[in-house]
Every structure is written in C-alpha cells, then in structure tokens.
Coordinates of C-alpha atoms and ligand atoms in Angstrom, one line a residue:
M1 CA 81.3 -10.5 -42.1
K2 CA 84.6 -10.3 -40.2
L3 CA 86.8 -13.4 -40.4
L4 CA 89.8 -14.1 -38.3
A5 CA 92.2 -16.1 -40.4
I6 CA 95.1 -18.2 -39.2
E7 CA 98.0 -19.6 -41.4
S8 CA 100.8 -21.8 -40.2
S9 CA 101.5 -24.2 -43.0
C10 CA 105.2 -23.7 -43.3
D11 CA 107.7 -21.1 -41.9
E12 CA 105.4 -18.1 -41.4
T13 CA 102.9 -17.8 -38.5
A14 CA 100.2 -15.4 -39.6
A15 CA 96.8 -14.1 -38.4
A16 CA 94.6 -11.5 -40.0
L17 CA 91.1 -10.0 -39.8
V18 CA 89.4 -9.6 -43.1
E19 CA 86.0 -8.2 -43.9
D20 CA 83.7 -9.8 -46.6
G21 CA 86.7 -11.4 -48.3
R22 CA 88.0 -8.2 -49.7
Q23 CA 89.1 -5.8 -47.0
I24 CA 92.1 -6.3 -44.8
L25 CA 91.5 -4.9 -41.3
T26 CA 94.6 -6.3 -39.7
N27 CA 97.4 -8.5 -41.1
E28 CA 100.1 -9.9 -38.8
V29 CA 103.0 -12.1 -39.9
I30 CA 105.9 -13.5 -38.0
S31 CA 108.6 -15.1 -40.3
Q32 CA 110.7 -17.9 -39.0
I33 CA 113.5 -17.2 -41.6
P34 CA 116.1 -16.2 -38.9
I35 CA 115.4 -19.4 -37.0
H36 CA 115.9 -21.7 -40.0
E37 CA 118.6 -19.8 -41.8
I38 CA 121.5 -21.5 -40.1
Y39 CA 120.2 -24.9 -41.2
G40 CA 119.9 -23.8 -44.9
G41 CA 116.2 -24.7 -45.0
V42 CA 113.0 -25.3 -43.0
V43 CA 113.3 -27.8 -40.1
P44 CA 109.8 -29.1 -39.6
E45 CA 110.0 -29.8 -35.9
I46 CA 111.5 -26.4 -35.1
A47 CA 108.8 -24.8 -37.3
S48 CA 106.0 -26.4 -35.3
R49 CA 107.5 -25.3 -32.0
A50 CA 108.1 -21.7 -33.3
H51 CA 104.4 -21.5 -34.4
V52 CA 103.3 -22.6 -30.9
E53 CA 105.4 -19.9 -29.2
V54 CA 103.9 -17.0 -31.1
I55 CA 100.4 -18.0 -32.2
E56 CA 98.6 -16.7 -29.1
S57 CA 100.1 -13.2 -29.1
L58 CA 99.8 -13.0 -32.9
V59 CA 96.1 -13.8 -32.9
T60 CA 95.5 -11.3 -30.1
R61 CA 97.3 -8.6 -32.1
A62 CA 95.3 -9.5 -35.2
L63 CA 92.0 -9.4 -33.4
A64 CA 92.7 -5.9 -32.0
G65 CA 90.0 -6.3 -29.4
E66 CA 87.3 -7.4 -31.9
T67 CA 85.2 -10.6 -31.8
P68 CA 85.3 -12.2 -35.2
D69 CA 82.1 -13.6 -36.9
A70 CA 84.0 -16.8 -37.9
V71 CA 87.5 -18.4 -37.8
A72 CA 89.2 -19.5 -41.0
V73 CA 92.3 -21.6 -41.0
T74 CA 94.7 -23.2 -43.4
Y75 CA 94.3 -27.0 -42.9
T76 CA 96.2 -28.3 -46.0
P77 CA 98.7 -28.6 -47.7
G78 CA 101.9 -28.0 -45.8
L79 CA 104.1 -29.4 -43.0
I80 CA 101.8 -31.5 -40.9
G81 CA 103.1 -30.5 -37.5
A82 CA 103.0 -26.8 -38.5
L83 CA 99.5 -27.0 -39.9
L84 CA 98.3 -28.8 -36.7
V85 CA 99.3 -25.8 -34.6
G86 CA 97.1 -23.4 -36.6
V87 CA 94.2 -25.9 -36.9
N88 CA 94.1 -26.8 -33.2
Y89 CA 94.3 -23.1 -32.2
A90 CA 91.5 -22.2 -34.7
K91 CA 89.3 -25.1 -33.5
S92 CA 89.7 -24.1 -29.8
L93 CA 89.0 -20.4 -30.6
A94 CA 85.9 -21.2 -32.8
F95 CA 84.6 -23.5 -30.1
A96 CA 85.2 -21.0 -27.3
L97 CA 83.6 -18.1 -29.2
K98 CA 80.8 -20.3 -30.6
K99 CA 81.6 -19.2 -34.1
P100 CA 81.8 -21.1 -37.4
L101 CA 85.1 -22.8 -38.3
I102 CA 86.1 -22.5 -42.0
P103 CA 88.8 -24.8 -43.5
V104 CA 90.9 -23.2 -46.3
H105 CA 93.2 -24.8 -48.8
H106 CA 96.5 -22.9 -48.8
L107 CA 96.8 -22.7 -52.6
R108 CA 93.2 -21.3 -52.9
G109 CA 94.4 -18.7 -50.4
H110 CA 97.3 -17.7 -52.6
V111 CA 94.8 -17.2 -55.5
A112 CA 92.6 -15.1 -53.2
A113 CA 95.5 -12.7 -52.5
N114 CA 94.4 -11.3 -55.8
Y115 CA 90.8 -10.5 -54.6
L116 CA 92.5 -8.3 -52.0
T117 CA 94.7 -6.7 -54.6
Y118 CA 91.9 -6.2 -57.2
P119 CA 88.5 -5.5 -55.6
Q120 CA 86.8 -5.9 -59.0
L121 CA 88.4 -9.3 -59.8
T122 CA 85.9 -12.2 -59.9
P123 CA 86.1 -15.7 -61.4
P124 CA 86.2 -17.1 -64.1
F125 CA 89.9 -16.9 -64.8
T126 CA 93.0 -19.1 -65.3
A127 CA 95.6 -19.1 -62.5
L128 CA 99.3 -19.9 -62.4
I129 CA 100.0 -21.0 -58.9
V130 CA 103.7 -21.2 -58.1
S131 CA 104.9 -21.8 -54.6
G132 CA 107.6 -23.8 -52.7
G133 CA 105.8 -27.0 -53.0
H134 CA 103.4 -26.6 -56.0
S135 CA 103.3 -25.5 -59.6
H136 CA 99.8 -25.6 -61.1
I137 CA 97.9 -24.1 -63.9
V138 CA 94.2 -24.1 -62.9
E139 CA 90.9 -23.1 -64.3
V140 CA 89.0 -21.2 -61.6
S141 CA 85.4 -21.2 -62.8
D142 CA 84.0 -19.9 -59.5
Y143 CA 85.5 -19.1 -56.1
T144 CA 85.4 -22.7 -55.0
D145 CA 85.3 -24.4 -58.4
Y146 CA 88.8 -25.4 -59.4
R147 CA 90.1 -27.6 -62.3
I148 CA 93.7 -28.5 -62.7
L149 CA 94.9 -28.0 -66.3
G150 CA 98.5 -28.9 -65.6
Q151 CA 101.0 -29.3 -62.8
T152 CA 104.6 -30.2 -62.2
R153 CA 105.6 -33.8 -62.5
D154 CA 108.6 -33.4 -60.1
D155 CA 110.0 -30.3 -58.4
A156 CA 108.0 -27.2 -57.9
A157 CA 109.3 -23.9 -59.4
G158 CA 110.1 -22.4 -55.9
E159 CA 111.8 -25.6 -54.9
A160 CA 114.1 -25.3 -58.0
F161 CA 114.9 -21.7 -57.0
D162 CA 115.7 -22.9 -53.5
K163 CA 118.0 -25.7 -54.7
V164 CA 119.8 -23.6 -57.1
A165 CA 120.4 -21.0 -54.3
R166 CA 121.9 -23.8 -52.2
V167 CA 124.2 -24.9 -55.0
L168 CA 125.4 -21.4 -55.5
G169 CA 125.9 -21.0 -51.8
L170 CA 123.3 -18.2 -51.5
G171 CA 121.4 -19.7 -48.6
Y172 CA 117.7 -19.9 -47.6
P173 CA 115.1 -18.8 -48.7
G174 CA 116.5 -19.1 -52.2
G175 CA 114.1 -17.3 -54.5
P176 CA 114.8 -13.7 -53.5
K177 CA 118.6 -14.4 -53.4
V178 CA 118.6 -16.0 -56.9
Q179 CA 116.6 -13.1 -58.2
A180 CA 119.0 -10.6 -56.7
M181 CA 121.9 -12.4 -58.3
A182 CA 120.1 -12.9 -61.6
V183 CA 119.6 -9.2 -62.3
Q184 CA 123.3 -8.8 -62.6
G185 CA 123.8 -11.6 -65.1
N186 CA 123.1 -12.4 -68.8
P187 CA 120.0 -14.6 -69.1
F188 CA 121.3 -15.9 -72.5
A189 CA 124.7 -17.0 -71.3
I190 CA 123.8 -20.6 -70.7
R191 CA 121.0 -22.5 -72.4
F192 CA 119.0 -24.6 -69.8
P193 CA 116.2 -27.0 -70.7
Q194 CA 112.6 -26.1 -70.9
V195 CA 110.5 -29.3 -70.9
E196 CA 107.5 -29.9 -73.0
F197 CA 105.1 -32.9 -72.8
E198 CA 103.4 -34.2 -75.9
N199 CA 99.9 -34.8 -74.5
A200 CA 100.1 -32.5 -71.5
P201 CA 100.9 -29.0 -72.8
F202 CA 100.4 -27.5 -69.3
D203 CA 102.5 -29.9 -67.2
F204 CA 105.9 -28.8 -66.0
S205 CA 109.1 -30.4 -65.0
F206 CA 111.9 -28.5 -63.2
S207 CA 114.2 -31.3 -62.0
G208 CA 116.0 -31.3 -65.3
V209 CA 117.0 -27.6 -65.2
K210 CA 118.0 -28.1 -61.5
T211 CA 120.3 -31.0 -62.5
A212 CA 121.7 -29.0 -65.4
V213 CA 122.6 -26.2 -63.1
I214 CA 124.3 -28.7 -60.7
N215 CA 126.2 -30.3 -63.6
H216 CA 127.3 -26.9 -64.9
V217 CA 128.7 -26.0 -61.5
H218 CA 130.6 -29.3 -61.2
H219 CA 132.0 -29.0 -64.8
T220 CA 133.2 -25.5 -64.1
Q221 CA 134.8 -26.5 -60.9
Q222 CA 136.5 -29.5 -62.4
A223 CA 137.9 -27.4 -65.3
G224 CA 139.3 -25.0 -62.7
L225 CA 137.3 -22.1 -64.2
E226 CA 135.6 -19.4 -62.3
L227 CA 131.9 -19.8 -61.8
Q228 CA 129.9 -16.9 -63.3
K229 CA 127.2 -17.0 -60.7
A230 CA 125.2 -14.1 -62.0
D231 CA 125.0 -15.5 -65.5
L232 CA 124.1 -18.9 -64.1
A233 CA 121.3 -17.4 -61.9
A234 CA 120.0 -15.3 -64.8
S235 CA 120.0 -18.2 -67.3
F236 CA 118.3 -20.5 -64.8
S237 CA 115.7 -17.9 -63.9
Y238 CA 115.1 -17.2 -67.6
A239 CA 114.5 -20.9 -68.3
V240 CA 112.0 -21.4 -65.5
C241 CA 110.1 -18.1 -65.9
S242 CA 109.9 -18.5 -69.7
V243 CA 108.3 -21.9 -69.5
L244 CA 105.9 -20.8 -66.7
A245 CA 104.9 -17.7 -68.6
R246 CA 104.5 -19.4 -72.0
K247 CA 102.3 -22.3 -70.7
A248 CA 100.2 -20.2 -68.4
V249 CA 99.4 -17.5 -71.0
T250 CA 98.6 -20.2 -73.6
A251 CA 96.2 -21.8 -71.1
A252 CA 94.6 -18.5 -70.5
E253 CA 94.3 -17.8 -74.2
Q254 CA 92.4 -21.1 -74.7
N255 CA 90.1 -20.4 -71.8
T256 CA 89.2 -17.1 -70.2
H257 CA 91.7 -14.6 -71.6
R258 CA 92.4 -13.6 -68.0
L259 CA 95.4 -14.8 -66.0
V260 CA 95.9 -14.6 -62.3
L261 CA 99.4 -15.2 -60.7
A262 CA 99.6 -16.7 -57.2
G263 CA 102.1 -18.2 -54.7
G264 CA 105.5 -17.3 -53.3
V265 CA 107.2 -17.3 -56.6
S266 CA 104.8 -14.6 -57.8
A267 CA 107.2 -12.1 -56.0
N268 CA 109.8 -12.8 -58.7
Q269 CA 110.3 -9.7 -60.8
H270 CA 111.6 -11.6 -63.8
L271 CA 108.4 -13.7 -63.9
R272 CA 106.2 -10.6 -63.4
E273 CA 107.9 -8.8 -66.3
M274 CA 107.8 -11.8 -68.6
L275 CA 104.1 -12.4 -67.9
T276 CA 103.3 -8.7 -68.4
D277 CA 105.1 -8.8 -71.8
V278 CA 103.6 -12.0 -73.1
C279 CA 100.1 -11.2 -71.9
A280 CA 100.2 -7.8 -73.6
K281 CA 101.3 -9.5 -76.9
K282 CA 98.6 -12.2 -76.7
G283 CA 95.7 -9.9 -75.5
V284 CA 95.4 -11.7 -72.1
E285 CA 94.4 -9.6 -69.1
L286 CA 96.9 -10.1 -66.3
F287 CA 96.4 -9.9 -62.5
L288 CA 99.6 -9.8 -60.3
P289 CA 99.2 -10.0 -56.5
A290 CA 100.5 -7.0 -54.4
P291 CA 104.1 -7.7 -53.5
A292 CA 103.2 -7.8 -49.8
L293 CA 100.6 -10.6 -50.4
C294 CA 102.8 -12.9 -52.5
G295 CA 104.4 -14.8 -49.6
D296 CA 102.5 -16.7 -47.0
N297 CA 100.0 -14.6 -45.0
A298 CA 96.7 -14.9 -43.3
A299 CA 94.9 -12.1 -45.1
M300 CA 94.7 -14.3 -48.2
I301 CA 93.2 -17.2 -46.1
G302 CA 90.6 -14.8 -44.7
A303 CA 89.7 -13.7 -48.3
Q304 CA 89.3 -17.3 -49.5
G305 CA 87.6 -18.3 -46.2
Y306 CA 84.8 -15.9 -46.9
Y307 CA 84.0 -17.5 -50.2
E308 CA 84.4 -21.0 -48.8
W309 CA 81.9 -20.0 -46.1
L310 CA 79.4 -18.7 -48.8
A311 CA 79.8 -22.1 -50.5
G312 CA 78.7 -23.8 -47.3
R313 CA 82.1 -25.2 -46.3
Q314 CA 82.1 -25.3 -42.5
A315 CA 84.0 -27.7 -40.3
D316 CA 83.5 -28.8 -36.7
E317 CA 85.9 -29.7 -34.0
S318 CA 86.8 -33.0 -35.8
L319 CA 88.7 -31.0 -38.4
N320 CA 92.2 -32.5 -39.1
A321 CA 95.2 -31.2 -41.0
Y322 CA 96.5 -32.8 -44.2
A323 CA 100.0 -32.6 -45.6
M324 CA 98.7 -33.1 -49.1
M325 CA 95.3 -32.5 -50.7
S326 CA 94.2 -31.7 -54.3
V327 CA 93.1 -28.0 -54.9
E328 CA 90.2 -29.3 -56.9
Q329 CA 87.9 -30.9 -54.4
P330 CA 89.6 -30.5 -51.0
K331 CA 88.0 -32.8 -48.4
F332 CA 88.0 -32.1 -44.7
Ligands
KG4_401 O1 104.0 -19.6 -51.2 P1 105.3 -19.6 -50.4 O2 105.6 -18.4 -49.6 O3 105.3 -20.9 -49.5 C1 104.7 -22.1 -49.9 O4 103.5 -22.2 -49.9 O5 105.5 -22.9 -50.4 O6 106.4 -19.9 -51.5 C2 107.7 -20.0 -51.1 C3 108.6 -20.2 -52.3 C4 110.0 -20.6 -52.0 O7 110.4 -21.6 -52.8 C5 110.7 -19.3 -52.3 O8 112.1 -19.5 -52.7 C6 109.9 -18.8 -53.5 O9 108.6 -19.0 -53.1 N1 110.1 -17.3 -53.7 C7 110.7 -16.8 -54.8 C8 110.8 -15.5 -54.7 N2 110.3 -15.1 -53.4 C9 109.9 -16.3 -52.9 N3 111.1 -17.5 -56.0 C10 111.6 -16.7 -56.9 N4 111.8 -15.4 -56.8 C11 111.4 -14.7 -55.7 N5 111.5 -13.4 -55.6
ZN402 ZN1 102.4 -20.5 -49.7

C-alpha cells in the first residue's frame, strides 16, 4: 500500500510516499529556517503562509507521477494554523482521488521514524520522545497502543535547548548550535540541576536548568567575568541528556528491555552517546533513528499512517486540526 504523507505541524513543510509503512519511495522536505531565523524563533502566522506557498509543488514532487492508495496527514499536535494547511490539503486531495484519509499524531510519527530505520523493529518497546514541544517516556505495546509513563511538567527538552541558545546568542534553531558549542567545552565545569520527583520517577522538569543557565550568565556578566560559553553549553547539555538517558533506560529496564529514541532532540550526539553507553551497561537494546529522520519529515508520518490505517483509523472531510492532543488515545 502506497501512502502519500503530509506534514506541516511547525516549520517544515514535508511530503513523502511510503510503501507498507517501511519503505521510503520519496521524501521531500522544505525547511522554513531561513525565513524565521531573523526573528530568533518560529513566527506562527509566517509559518502558515510559507506552508501554503510550497505545499502544492512539494506534494507533486513527492508523488512523482504516482497515484497513492491513501493520504496520511499530521493533524495534531503543533501550530494550529500550520497544521490546518496540511490537513486541508490532505482532505481535498483524498476527496478528489476518492482515497482514504488517515489522521496521524505527530509524536507517533517520530516514533515510526524508527520503523523506517530498522525494518525488523516491532512493538512492544519503551520510547523516549523528545521534541521542541514534548518530552515523554511512553510504553508502546502495539503500533497504536500507547501509554505515557512520564512527561515533562514544564519545558520540553528541545525548548530548553532553544532557550539556552537564545541566552548564549547562538540563534534559532538552538539544539544543533548548542551541541556544536558543547563539544568544545567541559561538561563538568558547572553543576546544573537534574530534577527527580518522588512518586513520578519518569517525569521531567527542565525549567530549573534553564533558569540556572540564565542566572549563571547574569552573575558572570555582573561580576565582569568572561562567559565560558562552551563550558556552559557542555554542562547544560550534560544535565539534560543525563536525566533523559537515566530515566528512559530505567523505564525500559522495568518494562521491555528495548528503548526507542524519537523526536527532534534525538539528533543530539551527546544524548545518542549517553544512551548507547547506559543501555550497554544495563542490557537494554537501543534503537536510534537515522539522522536524516530525526527532525520533522513526512516519511515518518507515512510509516505511522500505515499502522493507523491497519488499526481502522480513517477520517472523513470533517477532520480538524488540534494544537494539543494526548499521544495515548488521540481523537479526531
Ligand atoms: O521534532 P522537532 O523537529 O519539532 C517538533 O516536533 O517540535 O524538534 C525540534 C526540536 C527543537 O527544539 C530543536 O532545537 C531540537 O529539536 N533539536 C536538537 C538538536 N536538533 C534539533 N536539540 C538538541 N541537539 C540537537 N542536535
Ligand atoms: Zn517533531
């Protein structure tokens, strides 16, 4: 079954053709980074307009002359105006072609990037999902059977990277820039908080480490000292990645002994190395998405879309977009 998938939840417009959830036939992405860069972050209204401008030509390129068997689309979570562009386009196309319309939850799509990376990977497994808006540890019992074991109580991990990048004057998007700076620094130079909750061992909090970074920058400036940006980036990255790795691997140890990494932050080299290390020590099998599939793309939506379709999730032209929706039982 060939699925055309469309993704427009944030600052990437993407379309892909994916066969039976596992094989990428085409995968087209247009990033809006150059458009938002001058503002230091994503401007939602500009994002929506930029999606509108390219979606038609992008889908045409992804289809490469083929007629798909179904159309899958990210309908939640994300920027509402941005999501609506993809959802409306997908609805029209499915209607015109008389093909099924399959709604896909963006975070489930990130997890499915691993089905494209590892053809033999099947649930059950534990997943650490870390993106710009979410940080979750989930139990994936089946392709569409999700249970949240823990999540962030405030900022997402990617959000913390973006804010620290802004404080250090590194610009947007912050994650890759903080990573590049961190490799030149000492991760043990500054001790930043790693938050634990008594009765929720898999919950996260990243607002404290973000504030600690801001305070450190202010104190250094007030004391007239030179800011050691590389040490700061490395120490911040160490604090965030350690807590992510420790909790995710513990959750996997208590459940499936298999851990899948997903979401934009999964591109982080520090996190990948730390997870590799801890999983090897604890006897947990680790799955890391291919670097090209870590960020937002439509191939991952096509992969998950196939399994959503097998589970009977099919929408009609009344499908709406939602800025927020639980990954456990996403309604449409
Ligand atoms: O999944 P994603 O592309 O978009 C959302 O669904 O949110 O994730 C984007 C997030 C941003 O916060 C970005 O800074 C972060 O992923 N990110 C990284 C890296 N690459 C992207 N964070 C840390 N290190 C990276 N190399
Ligand atoms: Zn994403």
